[in-house]
Amino acid sequence: MTTGGTPRVKSADRTVELLELLATMPDRRTLVELARDLGIPKSSMHGLLHTLVQRGWVETDTGGSRYGLGVQALRTGAAYLRTDRAVRRLTSVVDWLHRELDTTVQLGRLVGGHMVCLLTREKADVRPMLRTGWSSPAYTTAMGRVVLARATGDDVPLARMLPASAALPPAALDALRHDLARTVERGHAVDTRLTDLDHGTGVAVAAPLTLGPYDAIGVCTPADALTEPQAHEIAAAIRGAVTAGLAGRL
C-alpha cells in the first residue's frame, strides 16, 4: 500500500484506523465487533488491542471484554491544543466573547472537508454548533461555511473542499454555492434555524489568515432568536475581539 509513491506501514494504518473508529463510538465495543468493523483478523486485533491497552491508548471495562479510548488519547489531544498557535492566540478571544455576550462561543478548524471543534466556552442553555472534539461536514455549520467561503474564493473548486462522503444533489450544491457567495458578501456565515439535533445556531467569522486559513470563531445563539441585524452586530463583536486579542488588549 502506498501514498504518493511512499509505502504505508500496515500495522500503523491499523492502529490509526482503530483509534479513529473508537473515537466515533459512543459506547465501548468488543474485540469481535472491532475486528468485523475494520476487516482485521481477530488474532491481529487481539494483539493490537493488548499493545494499546498497555500503552494507555485503549481501556477496557471491568470484565476486560469491551474496549474504548484510553486517557493517553486525552493527554495527546490536550497537548495539541496547548501547542497550537491559533488556539493559543484565540483562547482569550473566545473567553472574552463568552463573558461579554453571555453565550456559547467556539473555535473550529476545517480538516478534510469536516469542521472540527477545537475549543468551546459553553453556556448551559445555548446549544453549541458542534460539540468539542466532534466533527461534521463543513457545509452543515456556520463555522464550516465561513471557512469554505474563503477557501473557495480563489478558484478552488468547491468539490475539493467537501468530504469524500458528501454527495450533494445538484440543487443542494447550487444552494450551498449561493450561501457561500452571500457569506463572502457580508463577511460572516449564519445559521438561523436548527437543521440537526447536534448542531446549534449562531454566527461565525473566519479567523485571521495570519493564524491559518481554515479556522473560524462561532458565537452561538438560542434557536430561532437571531435576526439579520443581530447577526451583523455579533459578527462585528467577533472581529473587534479578534483585533483586540491579537494586540494583547483583552
Short mmCIF file of N, CA, C and O in Angstrom, two decimals, residues 127-129 136 140 193-200:
data_model
loop_
_atom_site.label_atom_id
_atom_site.label_comp_id
_atom_site.label_asym_id
_atom_site.label_seq_id
_atom_site.Cartn_x
_atom_site.Cartn_y
_atom_site.Cartn_z
N ARG A 127 -27.13 25.89 22.85
CA ARG A 127 -26.52 24.73 22.21
C ARG A 127 -25.35 25.14 21.33
O ARG A 127 -25.45 26.08 20.55
N PRO A 128 -24.21 24.45 21.42
CA PRO A 128 -23.08 24.76 20.53
C PRO A 128 -23.36 24.32 19.11
O PRO A 128 -24.21 23.47 18.85
N MET A 129 -22.63 24.94 18.16
CA MET A 129 -22.73 24.48 16.77
C MET A 129 -22.19 23.07 16.63
O MET A 129 -22.71 22.27 15.84
N SER A 136 -18.07 17.57 11.79
CA SER A 136 -19.25 17.46 10.93
C SER A 136 -18.87 18.03 9.57
O SER A 136 -18.01 18.91 9.48
N THR A 140 -22.41 21.99 6.92
CA THR A 140 -23.57 21.87 7.80
C THR A 140 -23.59 22.90 8.92
O THR A 140 -24.58 22.98 9.65
N ARG A 193 -31.64 28.57 11.99
CA ARG A 193 -32.59 27.55 12.43
C ARG A 193 -31.87 26.22 12.60
O ARG A 193 -30.84 25.96 11.98
N LEU A 194 -32.42 25.40 13.46
CA LEU A 194 -31.84 24.09 13.71
C LEU A 194 -32.09 23.17 12.52
O LEU A 194 -33.20 23.06 12.03
N THR A 195 -31.02 22.54 12.06
CA THR A 195 -31.15 21.56 10.98
C THR A 195 -30.79 20.15 11.45
O THR A 195 -30.99 19.19 10.74
N ASP A 196 -30.26 20.07 12.66
CA ASP A 196 -29.80 18.78 13.18
C ASP A 196 -29.79 18.88 14.70
O ASP A 196 -29.49 19.93 15.26
N LEU A 197 -30.09 17.78 15.37
CA LEU A 197 -30.13 17.79 16.83
C LEU A 197 -28.78 18.12 17.44
O LEU A 197 -28.70 18.60 18.57
N ASP A 198 -27.70 17.87 16.70
CA ASP A 198 -26.36 18.10 17.24
C ASP A 198 -25.80 19.47 16.86
O ASP A 198 -24.72 19.84 17.31
N HIS A 199 -26.49 20.22 16.01
CA HIS A 199 -25.97 21.48 15.52
C HIS A 199 -26.80 22.65 16.02
O HIS A 199 -28.00 22.72 15.76
N GLY A 200 -26.16 23.58 16.74
CA GLY A 200 -26.86 24.77 17.19
C GLY A 200 -26.84 25.87 16.15
O GLY A 200 -26.30 25.72 15.05
#
